[in-house]
Amino acid sequence: MNQVDPLRDEGLAYYRKLLDAGVSAVSRTVNGTCHAGDCIFRAAMPDVYMATVRDIKGFADSL
């Protein structure tokens, strides 16, 4: 989730519900970013963008 995303709280609540239901889940908050900011502002924050890409790839590879 992105720290200043208007849907952040809903995302955190969903994550907690998954854990409560016994589902294996991971949560990650990208501090200082707006909704999808870690993907939209690739040129301005390449390290943040690449961290998101690595996490998405890691998830995909785990399936």
Coordinates of N, CA and C in Angstrom, one line a residue:
M1 N 0.8 -1.2 0.0 CA 0.0 0.0 0.0 C 0.9 1.2 0.0
N2 N 0.3 2.3 -0.4 CA 1.0 3.6 -0.5 C 0.6 4.4 0.7
Q3 N 1.5 5.0 1.4 CA 1.2 5.7 2.7 C 0.1 6.7 2.6
V4 N 0.1 7.5 1.5 CA -1.0 8.6 1.4 C -2.0 8.2 0.4
D5 N -2.3 6.9 0.2 CA -3.3 6.4 -0.7 C -4.6 6.5 0.1
P6 N -5.7 7.1 -0.5 CA -7.0 7.1 0.2 C -7.6 5.7 0.5
L7 N -7.0 4.7 -0.1 CA -7.5 3.3 0.1 C -6.6 2.6 1.0
R8 N -5.6 3.2 1.6 CA -4.6 2.5 2.4 C -5.2 1.8 3.6
D9 N -6.1 2.5 4.3 CA -6.7 1.9 5.5 C -7.5 0.6 5.2
E10 N -8.2 0.7 4.0 CA -9.0 -0.5 3.6 C -8.1 -1.7 3.2
G11 N -6.9 -1.3 2.6 CA -5.9 -2.4 2.3 C -5.4 -3.0 3.5
L12 N -5.1 -2.2 4.6 CA -4.6 -2.8 5.8 C -5.6 -3.6 6.5
A13 N -6.9 -3.2 6.5 CA -8.0 -4.0 7.1 C -8.1 -5.3 6.4
Y14 N -8.0 -5.3 5.0 CA -8.1 -6.5 4.3 C -7.0 -7.5 4.6
Y15 N -5.8 -6.9 4.7 CA -4.6 -7.7 5.1 C -4.8 -8.4 6.5
R16 N -5.3 -7.6 7.4 CA -5.6 -8.2 8.8 C -6.7 -9.3 8.7
K17 N -7.7 -9.1 7.9 CA -8.7 -10.1 7.8 C -8.2 -11.4 7.2
L18 N -7.3 -11.3 6.2 CA -6.7 -12.4 5.6 C -5.9 -13.2 6.7
L19 N -5.1 -12.5 7.5 CA -4.4 -13.1 8.6 C -5.3 -13.8 9.6
D20 N -6.4 -13.1 10.0 CA -7.3 -13.7 10.9 C -8.0 -14.9 10.4
A21 N -8.1 -15.0 9.1 CA -8.7 -16.2 8.4 C -7.7 -17.3 8.2
G22 N -6.4 -17.1 8.6 CA -5.4 -18.1 8.5 C -4.7 -18.1 7.1
V23 N -4.9 -17.1 6.3 CA -4.3 -17.0 5.0 C -2.9 -16.4 5.2
S24 N -2.0 -17.0 4.5 CA -0.6 -16.5 4.5 C -0.6 -15.2 3.7
A25 N -0.2 -14.1 4.3 CA -0.3 -12.8 3.6 C 0.9 -11.9 4.0
V26 N 1.3 -11.0 3.2 CA 2.4 -10.1 3.4 C 1.9 -8.7 3.1
S27 N 2.2 -7.7 4.0 CA 1.8 -6.3 3.8 C 3.0 -5.5 3.6
R28 N 2.9 -4.5 2.7 CA 4.1 -3.6 2.5 C 3.5 -2.2 2.3
T29 N 4.0 -1.2 3.1 CA 3.6 0.2 2.9 C 4.7 1.0 2.4
V30 N 4.5 1.7 1.3 CA 5.5 2.5 0.7 C 5.4 3.9 1.2
N31 N 6.2 4.3 2.1 CA 6.1 5.6 2.8 C 6.3 6.7 1.8
G32 N 5.5 7.8 2.0 CA 5.7 9.0 1.3 C 5.1 9.0 -0.1
T33 N 4.4 8.0 -0.5 CA 3.9 7.9 -1.9 C 2.3 7.9 -1.9
C34 N 1.8 8.5 -3.0 CA 0.4 8.5 -3.2 C 0.0 7.2 -3.9
H35 N -1.3 7.1 -4.2 CA -1.8 5.9 -4.9 C -1.0 5.6 -6.1
A36 N -0.4 4.4 -6.1 CA 0.4 3.9 -7.3 C 1.6 4.8 -7.5
G37 N 2.0 5.6 -6.6 CA 3.2 6.5 -6.8 C 4.5 5.8 -7.0
D38 N 4.6 4.6 -6.4 CA 5.8 3.8 -6.6 C 5.9 3.3 -8.0
C39 N 4.9 3.3 -8.7 CA 4.9 2.8 -10.1 C 4.9 4.0 -11.1
I40 N 4.1 5.0 -10.8 CA 3.9 6.2 -11.7 C 5.2 7.0 -11.8
F41 N 5.9 7.2 -10.7 CA 7.0 8.1 -10.7 C 8.4 7.3 -10.8
R42 N 8.4 6.4 -11.7 CA 9.6 5.6 -11.9 C 10.9 6.4 -12.1
A43 N 10.8 7.4 -12.9 CA 12.1 8.2 -13.2 C 12.5 9.0 -11.9
A44 N 11.5 9.5 -11.2 CA 11.9 10.3 -10.0 C 12.4 9.4 -8.8
M45 N 11.9 8.2 -8.7 CA 12.2 7.3 -7.6 C 12.5 5.9 -8.1
P46 N 13.6 5.7 -8.9 CA 13.9 4.4 -9.4 C 14.1 3.3 -8.4
D47 N 14.7 3.7 -7.3 CA 14.9 2.6 -6.2 C 13.6 2.2 -5.6
V48 N 12.6 3.1 -5.4 CA 11.3 2.7 -4.9 C 10.6 1.9 -6.0
Y49 N 10.6 2.3 -7.2 CA 10.0 1.5 -8.3 C 10.6 0.1 -8.4
M50 N 11.9 0.0 -8.3 CA 12.5 -1.3 -8.5 C 12.2 -2.2 -7.3
A51 N 12.0 -1.7 -6.1 CA 11.6 -2.4 -4.9 C 10.2 -3.0 -5.1
T52 N 9.4 -2.2 -5.7 CA 8.0 -2.7 -6.0 C 8.0 -3.8 -7.0
V53 N 8.8 -3.6 -8.1 CA 8.9 -4.6 -9.1 C 9.5 -5.9 -8.5
R54 N 10.5 -5.8 -7.7 CA 11.1 -7.0 -7.1 C 10.1 -7.8 -6.2
D55 N 9.3 -7.0 -5.5 CA 8.3 -7.7 -4.6 C 7.2 -8.3 -5.5
I56 N 6.7 -7.7 -6.5 CA 5.7 -8.3 -7.4 C 6.3 -9.6 -8.0
K57 N 7.5 -9.5 -8.5 CA 8.1 -10.7 -9.2 C 8.3 -11.8 -8.1
G58 N 8.7 -11.4 -6.9 CA 8.9 -12.5 -5.9 C 7.6 -13.2 -5.6
F59 N 6.5 -12.4 -5.6 CA 5.2 -13.0 -5.4 C 4.8 -13.9 -6.5
A60 N 5.0 -13.4 -7.8 CA 4.7 -14.2 -8.9 C 5.5 -15.5 -9.0
D61 N 6.7 -15.4 -8.7 CA 7.6 -16.6 -8.7 C 7.2 -17.6 -7.6
S62 N 6.6 -17.1 -6.5 CA 6.2 -18.0 -5.4 C 5.0 -18.9 -5.7
L63 N 4.2 -18.5 -6.8 CA 3.0 -19.2 -7.1 C 3.3 -20.5 -7.8

